[in-house]
Structure formats: structure tokens, C-alpha cells
Amino acid sequence: MGTRIIDGKTIAADLRGKVTDAVHRLRRDRGIVPGIAVVLVGVDPASEVYVRNKSKAVAESGMRAFDCKLAASTSEAELIALIAKLNADEEVSGILVQLPLPKQIDAQKIIAAIDPAKDVDGFHPVNAGRLASGLSALVPCTPMGCVILAKTVHETLAGLEAVVIGRSNIVGKPVARLLLSENATVTITHSRTNDLPSVCRRADLVIAAIGRPEMVRGDWIKPGATIIDVGINRVPGEGGKARIVGDVAYAEAMQVAGAVTPVPGGVGPMTIACLLLNTLRASCAQKGLPAPKV
Ligand code: NAD
């Protein structure tokens, strides 16, 4: 049997379609239009592309996007003042501050200034703590996308051996917590893990969130395992043009795994779709409505 390519583009498009339908119903039945404020400080070209894509996706879903572009010289106090305004604004259901921030601004302070109910990135310590405690929370988008993709392969994740490579607050830790809440048996590995290939070989499900091009080799993979590759790495390609590869040696994985996400076109598209879902959920919760059926 061949290895299945997990088509993140199609799965994300399907989720975005469902969110768009739910947004339409919310506007029609209750006159509510969810809105997201996308805050960009400075002129990092990669961040500008991300922000543009996010705002476009928000608009396509029928939600409102409020773009807040600030100069690179913005002070921490000025940014906190903007966040306070957005927290108080009823038209703003979600607040996203694009990272990284200029060095005069402490990102942790900014994240902590966001109202946890509007924290659609799921990075606020209240949401991280609620997720860790098994309580309802706004969950980080990329980890949520990873779990949705894994569930397109496995009807249930209960009892699976899951190995997460990477322990960042953005991906590794929250994805491990989500997998635990799905009753997987979860191992979190990192740069100090001894004999990572052997640990990885135990896994029915591997989530690679490392940021090292093609580090996970084919002989690290248990035959038939599901591989979710979060990595986005720019490497030199043909003719001096950069190309994007994941954290997993894709061609090797395709020889062994049961299912693999491609890079690009796997986890990436899910992140924006989950951001839209979080914004919709946040909007409903703020208006005292039940969680939308998506
Ligand atoms: P990070 O740098 O914050 O964390 C990397 C983690 O990998 C660390 O916990 C570290 O311990 C671990 N690590 C580093 N070297 C290792 C090694 N040799 N062996 C084992 N573990 C090692 O990165 P991050 O923010 O978690 O992102 C990880 C990757 O995912 C990056 O490539 C990033 O671009 C990508 N990413 C993609 C999306 C998406 O939407 N697809 C979203 C976020 C991050």
C-alpha cells in the first residue's frame, strides 16, 4: 500500500468553507460580524506577507479585519495602549500580534496584555494554563491544525504512541497537550533528548516542530507511522533560488510512513484556517452564544 499524502490545502479549504458558512449564519441570524485586529510592528518582509495573507483570509471568510500597522520605533507602552483599546473594542473579537516584535518590546508582556478571551493565537498564559489543565481554552492555531490533520488519518488518537519533536510554547508544548487530551501516549523530545532516532521509531504519530531542514530521516520512522511535519525551512535550491523544505526528509518518509504531510501544503494552510475558527469561537463566546457548529 502506498504512503498517503495528507493534503493540508484541501482539508484547510474545507474548514475555511465551514467557518465562512457559520460566519454567514451568525450575521444573518444575529447581526454579529466577528472581527480580528492584526497588529504588525515594523517592516519585517516575511511578517508583512503573513499579515497580508491572514487579513485576506479573514476578509474572504466574511469576518472583518482591522489592520494595525505601527512604526518599528513603537515603544512597549504605546503597543500596550493599543492592545488596551482593542481589548475594549466590541467590534474586535480577536487580537493577533505578529511576532517577532522589535527588540525594545518584550513579546511576553504584550501577549499578557491581550484579553485572554480575544487571544486567538492561544499564547496568553491563561489559555496555555487552561489547555494544560484540560479546561476549555483558545488553542494555538498550528497545533490545532496538526491534530485535525492527524485525525483525518486516524479515527481516534486514543492509545497511539505520539512523539513530538520540539518543545516550543508555540508548537511543541501545546500540540503535546492537545494529543494528551485526545488520549494519545505522548513523548515530548527536544535538543537534549538522548538517541532521538530510537525514540522516534516508537511512534505511531510523529509531530516534527524543530526548524531543522530534513532532520528526521526515513530510518527514524516506524513503518506505517503518520508524520506531521510542521517545519518551514528555506534552503538553497536549483539555480540559486530558495526552496522550502520541512523538518522531515520527505522522499525518505514516503518510502516508510503510512501518511505524511507535504511541505508546503500540509500544516501551513491549516494554521490560517484554525485562526479563523478561533476568531469565530471567540466572537460567539463574547456574545454569550454556544460554540459554533463547524
Ligand atoms: P523553536 O525554535 O521555538 O523550537 C524548536 C524546538 O526544536 C526546540 O524546542 C528545540 O529543543 C527543538 N530542537 C532543536 N534542535 C533539535 C535537535 N537537534 N533535536 C531535537 N530537537 C531539537 O521553533 P518553533 O516556533 O516551535 O517552530 C518549529 C518549526 O516549525 C520552524 O521551522 C517554524 O518555521 C515552523 N512553524 C511552522 C508553522 C506553520 O504554520 N506551519 C507555525 C509555527 C512554526
mmCIF file of C-alpha atoms in Angstrom, residues 21-272:
data_model
loop_
_atom_site.group_PDB
_atom_site.id
_atom_site.type_symbol
_atom_site.label_atom_id
_atom_site.label_comp_id
_atom_site.label_asym_id
_atom_site.label_seq_id
_atom_site.Cartn_x
_atom_site.Cartn_y
_atom_site.Cartn_z
ATOM 1 C CA ASP A 21 -20.856 29.338 6.390
ATOM 2 C CA ALA A 22 -21.009 29.738 10.180
ATOM 3 C CA VAL A 23 -19.971 33.419 9.896
ATOM 4 C CA HIS A 24 -22.712 33.940 7.325
ATOM 5 C CA ARG A 25 -25.331 32.360 9.636
ATOM 6 C CA LEU A 26 -24.141 34.468 12.561
ATOM 7 C CA ARG A 27 -24.527 37.672 10.530
ATOM 8 C CA ARG A 28 -27.909 36.631 9.102
ATOM 9 C CA ASP A 29 -29.478 35.326 12.326
ATOM 10 C CA ARG A 30 -27.919 37.582 14.981
ATOM 11 C CA GLY A 31 -26.441 40.543 13.107
ATOM 12 C CA ILE A 32 -22.997 39.688 14.524
ATOM 13 C CA VAL A 33 -19.838 40.046 12.424
ATOM 14 C CA PRO A 34 -16.673 38.673 14.084
ATOM 15 C CA GLY A 35 -13.622 40.872 13.657
ATOM 16 C CA ILE A 36 -9.912 40.375 14.118
ATOM 17 C CA ALA A 37 -7.269 43.015 14.699
ATOM 18 C CA VAL A 38 -3.960 42.112 13.095
ATOM 19 C CA VAL A 39 -1.131 44.116 14.654
ATOM 20 C CA LEU A 40 2.165 44.483 12.820
ATOM 21 C CA VAL A 41 5.057 46.455 14.264
ATOM 22 C CA GLY A 42 7.895 47.402 11.908
ATOM 23 C CA VAL A 43 8.677 46.215 8.401
ATOM 24 C CA ASP A 44 9.853 42.604 8.524
ATOM 25 C CA PRO A 45 9.179 41.378 4.928
ATOM 26 C CA ALA A 46 8.221 37.820 5.999
ATOM 27 C CA SER A 47 5.828 39.182 8.653
ATOM 28 C CA GLU A 48 4.256 41.508 6.104
ATOM 29 C CA VAL A 49 3.487 38.546 3.846
ATOM 30 C CA TYR A 50 1.984 36.552 6.751
ATOM 31 C CA VAL A 51 -0.137 39.514 7.852
ATOM 32 C CA ARG A 52 -1.373 40.177 4.313
ATOM 33 C CA ASN A 53 -2.359 36.507 3.908
ATOM 34 C CA LYS A 54 -4.120 36.457 7.271
ATOM 35 C CA SER A 55 -6.081 39.656 6.562
ATOM 36 C CA LYS A 56 -7.088 38.352 3.129
ATOM 37 C CA ALA A 57 -8.293 35.049 4.598
ATOM 38 C CA VAL A 58 -10.248 36.887 7.299
ATOM 39 C CA ALA A 59 -11.994 39.055 4.681
ATOM 40 C CA GLU A 60 -12.764 36.005 2.498
ATOM 41 C CA SER A 61 -14.468 34.316 5.455
ATOM 42 C CA GLY A 62 -16.880 37.240 5.852
ATOM 43 C CA MET A 63 -15.244 38.495 9.057
ATOM 44 C CA ARG A 64 -13.819 41.960 9.498
ATOM 45 C CA ALA A 65 -10.061 42.513 9.505
ATOM 46 C CA PHE A 66 -8.712 45.586 11.283
ATOM 47 C CA ASP A 67 -5.114 46.118 10.184
ATOM 48 C CA CYS A 68 -2.992 47.999 12.731
ATOM 49 C CA LYS A 69 0.437 48.864 11.314
ATOM 50 C CA LEU A 70 2.855 50.556 13.674
ATOM 51 C CA ALA A 71 6.319 52.000 13.106
ATOM 52 C CA ALA A 72 9.395 49.924 14.013
ATOM 53 C CA SER A 73 10.224 52.580 16.643
ATOM 54 C CA THR A 74 6.939 51.977 18.557
ATOM 55 C CA SER A 75 7.527 51.715 22.311
ATOM 56 C CA GLU A 76 6.251 48.916 24.531
ATOM 57 C CA ALA A 77 3.936 51.392 26.314
ATOM 58 C CA GLU A 78 2.444 52.555 23.004
ATOM 59 C CA LEU A 79 1.770 48.982 21.918
ATOM 60 C CA ILE A 80 0.226 48.111 25.286
ATOM 61 C CA ALA A 81 -2.021 51.195 24.960
ATOM 62 C CA LEU A 82 -3.178 49.978 21.522
ATOM 63 C CA ILE A 83 -3.884 46.490 22.931
ATOM 64 C CA ALA A 84 -5.964 48.064 25.741
ATOM 65 C CA LYS A 85 -8.025 49.918 23.127
ATOM 66 C CA LEU A 86 -8.559 46.737 21.111
ATOM 67 C CA ASN A 87 -9.472 44.810 24.291
ATOM 68 C CA ALA A 88 -12.229 47.357 24.951
ATOM 69 C CA ASP A 89 -13.498 47.484 21.353
ATOM 70 C CA GLU A 90 -16.655 45.361 20.970
ATOM 71 C CA GLU A 91 -16.139 45.018 17.221
ATOM 72 C CA VAL A 92 -12.813 43.280 17.818
ATOM 73 C CA SER A 93 -13.348 39.597 18.691
ATOM 74 C CA GLY A 94 -9.732 38.553 18.259
ATOM 75 C CA ILE A 95 -6.332 40.209 18.557
ATOM 76 C CA LEU A 96 -3.275 38.870 16.791
ATOM 77 C CA VAL A 97 0.114 40.464 17.302
ATOM 78 C CA GLN A 98 2.524 39.314 14.613
ATOM 79 C CA LEU A 99 5.802 38.036 16.077
ATOM 80 C CA PRO A 100 8.702 38.700 16.194
ATOM 81 C CA LEU A 101 8.474 42.199 17.669
ATOM 82 C CA PRO A 102 11.264 44.802 17.566
ATOM 83 C CA LYS A 103 13.825 44.319 20.327
ATOM 84 C CA GLN A 104 12.644 47.255 22.503
ATOM 85 C CA ILE A 105 9.368 45.370 23.053
ATOM 86 C CA ASP A 106 9.024 42.367 25.372
ATOM 87 C CA ALA A 107 6.741 39.946 23.494
ATOM 88 C CA GLN A 108 5.681 38.192 26.727
ATOM 89 C CA LYS A 109 4.400 41.469 28.176
ATOM 90 C CA ILE A 110 2.423 42.166 25.026
ATOM 91 C CA ILE A 111 0.890 38.682 24.961
ATOM 92 C CA ALA A 112 -0.045 39.062 28.642
ATOM 93 C CA ALA A 113 -1.746 42.405 27.873
ATOM 94 C CA ILE A 114 -4.220 40.787 25.449
ATOM 95 C CA ASP A 115 -7.618 39.909 26.919
ATOM 96 C CA PRO A 116 -7.473 36.053 27.120
ATOM 97 C CA ALA A 117 -10.989 35.957 25.604
ATOM 98 C CA LYS A 118 -9.577 37.692 22.472
ATOM 99 C CA ASP A 119 -6.294 35.754 22.373
ATOM 100 C CA VAL A 120 -6.951 33.947 19.066
ATOM 101 C CA ASP A 121 -3.300 32.873 18.845
ATOM 102 C CA GLY A 122 -3.777 30.992 22.139
ATOM 103 C CA PHE A 123 -0.431 32.218 23.508
ATOM 104 C CA HIS A 124 -1.697 34.002 26.651
ATOM 105 C CA PRO A 125 -0.603 32.250 29.877
ATOM 106 C CA VAL A 126 -4.268 31.925 30.899
ATOM 107 C CA ASN A 127 -5.079 29.983 27.729
ATOM 108 C CA ALA A 128 -1.850 27.943 27.945
ATOM 109 C CA GLY A 129 -2.687 27.122 31.581
ATOM 110 C CA ARG A 130 -6.277 26.222 30.791
ATOM 111 C CA LEU A 131 -5.118 23.926 27.977
ATOM 112 C CA ALA A 132 -2.569 22.313 30.322
ATOM 113 C CA SER A 133 -5.321 21.801 32.913
ATOM 114 C CA GLY A 134 -7.692 20.219 30.402
ATOM 115 C CA LEU A 135 -10.105 23.193 30.523
ATOM 116 C CA SER A 136 -11.707 24.876 27.519
ATOM 117 C CA ALA A 137 -9.299 27.403 26.029
ATOM 118 C CA LEU A 138 -8.355 29.263 22.889
ATOM 119 C CA VAL A 139 -5.795 26.825 21.499
ATOM 120 C CA PRO A 140 -2.747 27.808 19.368
ATOM 121 C CA CYS A 141 -3.579 27.518 15.677
ATOM 122 C CA THR A 142 -0.711 25.401 14.311
ATOM 123 C CA PRO A 143 -1.053 22.688 16.998
ATOM 124 C CA MET A 144 -4.815 22.608 16.429
ATOM 125 C CA GLY A 145 -4.152 22.160 12.701
ATOM 126 C CA CYS A 146 -1.739 19.272 13.386
ATOM 127 C CA VAL A 147 -4.356 17.410 15.408
ATOM 128 C CA ILE A 148 -7.057 17.949 12.778
ATOM 129 C CA LEU A 149 -4.687 16.545 10.121
ATOM 130 C CA ALA A 150 -3.782 13.527 12.282
ATOM 131 C CA LYS A 151 -7.478 12.843 12.767
ATOM 132 C CA THR A 152 -8.022 12.662 9.019
ATOM 133 C CA VAL A 153 -5.803 9.544 9.113
ATOM 134 C CA HIS A 154 -6.787 8.025 12.466
ATOM 135 C CA GLU A 155 -10.414 7.832 13.542
ATOM 136 C CA THR A 156 -9.170 8.181 17.108
ATOM 137 C CA LEU A 157 -5.767 9.136 18.501
ATOM 138 C CA ALA A 158 -6.515 7.286 21.760
ATOM 139 C CA GLY A 159 -3.752 4.873 22.674
ATOM 140 C CA LEU A 160 -1.416 5.930 19.858
ATOM 141 C CA GLU A 161 2.270 6.428 20.681
ATOM 142 C CA ALA A 162 2.841 10.053 19.725
ATOM 143 C CA VAL A 163 6.302 11.599 19.644
ATOM 144 C CA VAL A 164 6.534 15.376 19.469
ATOM 145 C CA ILE A 165 9.920 16.747 18.423
ATOM 146 C CA GLY A 166 10.332 20.291 19.758
ATOM 147 C CA ARG A 167 9.119 21.888 22.980
ATOM 148 C CA SER A 168 8.345 25.482 21.988
ATOM 149 C CA ASN A 169 5.394 27.308 23.544
ATOM 150 C CA ILE A 170 4.043 27.937 20.049
ATOM 151 C CA VAL A 171 4.022 24.383 18.711
ATOM 152 C CA GLY A 172 5.698 21.575 20.686
ATOM 153 C CA LYS A 173 4.151 22.016 24.137
ATOM 154 C CA PRO A 174 0.602 22.876 23.048
ATOM 155 C CA VAL A 175 0.472 20.094 20.446
ATOM 156 C CA ALA A 176 1.629 17.627 23.113
ATOM 157 C CA ARG A 177 -1.140 18.846 25.446
ATOM 158 C CA LEU A 178 -3.745 18.521 22.716
ATOM 159 C CA LEU A 179 -2.592 14.981 21.903
ATOM 160 C CA LEU A 180 -2.795 14.110 25.581
ATOM 161 C CA SER A 181 -6.359 15.408 25.692
ATOM 162 C CA GLU A 182 -7.034 13.057 22.751
ATOM 163 C CA ASN A 183 -5.718 10.204 24.939
ATOM 164 C CA ALA A 184 -2.546 9.568 22.946
ATOM 165 C CA THR A 185 0.544 8.405 24.857
ATOM 166 C CA VAL A 186 2.769 11.420 24.389
ATOM 167 C CA THR A 187 6.544 11.806 24.492
ATOM 168 C CA ILE A 188 7.982 15.311 24.120
ATOM 169 C CA THR A 189 11.527 15.351 22.751
ATOM 170 C CA HIS A 190 13.937 18.232 22.235
ATOM 171 C CA SER A 191 17.528 19.202 21.538
ATOM 172 C CA ARG A 192 18.773 17.400 24.692
ATOM 173 C CA THR A 193 16.925 14.128 24.094
ATOM 174 C CA ASN A 194 19.205 11.089 24.072
ATOM 175 C CA ASP A 195 19.039 8.894 20.995
ATOM 176 C CA LEU A 196 16.178 10.734 19.323
ATOM 177 C CA PRO A 197 16.033 8.303 16.348
ATOM 178 C CA SER A 198 15.174 5.380 18.686
ATOM 179 C CA VAL A 199 12.513 7.389 20.496
ATOM 180 C CA CYS A 200 11.061 8.482 17.177
ATOM 181 C CA ARG A 201 10.980 4.898 15.878
ATOM 182 C CA ARG A 202 8.459 4.009 18.631
ATOM 183 C CA ALA A 203 5.941 6.482 17.302
ATOM 184 C CA ASP A 204 2.670 5.755 15.528
ATOM 185 C CA LEU A 205 2.397 9.521 15.136
ATOM 186 C CA VAL A 206 5.323 11.939 14.797
ATOM 187 C CA ILE A 207 4.898 15.713 15.041
ATOM 188 C CA ALA A 208 8.127 17.377 13.912
ATOM 189 C CA ALA A 209 8.409 21.042 15.004
ATOM 190 C CA ILE A 210 12.123 21.651 15.055
ATOM 191 C CA GLY A 211 13.152 24.171 12.415
ATOM 192 C CA ARG A 212 15.991 21.967 11.042
ATOM 193 C CA PRO A 213 15.780 21.042 7.358
ATOM 194 C CA GLU A 214 15.029 17.346 6.783
ATOM 195 C CA MET A 215 16.428 16.273 10.158
ATOM 196 C CA VAL A 216 14.030 13.342 10.600
ATOM 197 C CA ARG A 217 15.310 10.583 8.327
ATOM 198 C CA GLY A 218 13.465 7.627 6.844
ATOM 199 C CA ASP A 219 15.147 5.151 9.229
ATOM 200 C CA TRP A 220 13.758 7.089 12.238
ATOM 201 C CA ILE A 221 10.234 6.232 11.134
ATOM 202 C CA LYS A 222 8.248 3.172 12.159
ATOM 203 C CA PRO A 223 6.707 1.543 9.063
ATOM 204 C CA GLY A 224 3.155 2.794 8.615
ATOM 205 C CA ALA A 225 3.502 5.760 11.002
ATOM 206 C CA THR A 226 1.772 9.092 10.419
ATOM 207 C CA ILE A 227 4.139 12.037 10.033
ATOM 208 C CA ILE A 228 3.011 15.631 10.589
ATOM 209 C CA ASP A 229 5.790 17.980 9.500
ATOM 210 C CA VAL A 230 5.474 21.492 10.955
ATOM 211 C CA GLY A 231 8.884 22.732 9.845
ATOM 212 C CA ILE A 232 9.283 25.543 7.350
ATOM 213 C CA ASN A 233 12.927 25.829 6.289
ATOM 214 C CA ARG A 234 14.367 27.837 3.423
ATOM 215 C CA VAL A 235 17.262 26.024 1.731
ATOM 216 C CA PRO A 236 19.220 26.782 -1.440
ATOM 217 C CA GLY A 237 17.538 25.194 -4.452
ATOM 218 C CA GLU A 238 18.326 24.864 -8.129
ATOM 219 C CA GLY A 239 19.665 27.945 -9.887
ATOM 220 C CA GLY A 240 20.316 29.721 -6.598
ATOM 221 C CA LYS A 241 16.576 30.017 -5.880
ATOM 222 C CA ALA A 242 15.499 29.214 -2.318
ATOM 223 C CA ARG A 243 13.076 26.348 -1.787
ATOM 224 C CA ILE A 244 11.066 25.376 1.257
ATOM 225 C CA VAL A 245 11.554 22.032 2.985
ATOM 226 C CA GLY A 246 10.183 20.608 6.200
ATOM 227 C CA ASP A 247 11.876 19.043 9.219
ATOM 228 C CA VAL A 248 11.371 15.576 7.727
ATOM 229 C CA ALA A 249 13.260 14.087 4.760
ATOM 230 C CA TYR A 250 10.096 13.851 2.687
ATOM 231 C CA ALA A 251 11.272 11.455 -0.049
ATOM 232 C CA GLU A 252 12.621 9.043 2.594
ATOM 233 C CA ALA A 253 9.454 9.314 4.694
ATOM 234 C CA MET A 254 7.382 8.484 1.617
ATOM 235 C CA GLN A 255 9.171 5.100 1.477
ATOM 236 C CA VAL A 256 8.272 4.097 5.048
ATOM 237 C CA ALA A 257 5.418 6.096 6.555
ATOM 238 C CA GLY A 258 1.703 5.385 6.269
ATOM 239 C CA ALA A 259 0.836 9.057 5.798
ATOM 240 C CA VAL A 260 2.883 12.253 5.509
ATOM 241 C CA THR A 261 2.123 15.964 5.311
ATOM 242 C CA PRO A 262 3.974 17.710 2.467
ATOM 243 C CA VAL A 263 5.852 20.988 2.938
ATOM 244 C CA PRO A 264 4.488 23.287 1.644
ATOM 245 C CA GLY A 265 0.822 22.339 1.504
ATOM 246 C CA GLY A 266 0.493 20.390 4.768
ATOM 247 C CA VAL A 267 0.361 22.086 8.164
ATOM 248 C CA GLY A 268 0.869 25.639 6.815
ATOM 249 C CA PRO A 269 -2.600 26.150 5.307
ATOM 250 C CA MET A 270 -4.208 24.731 8.475
ATOM 251 C CA THR A 271 -2.772 27.490 10.640
ATOM 252 C CA ILE A 272 -4.811 30.253 8.979
#
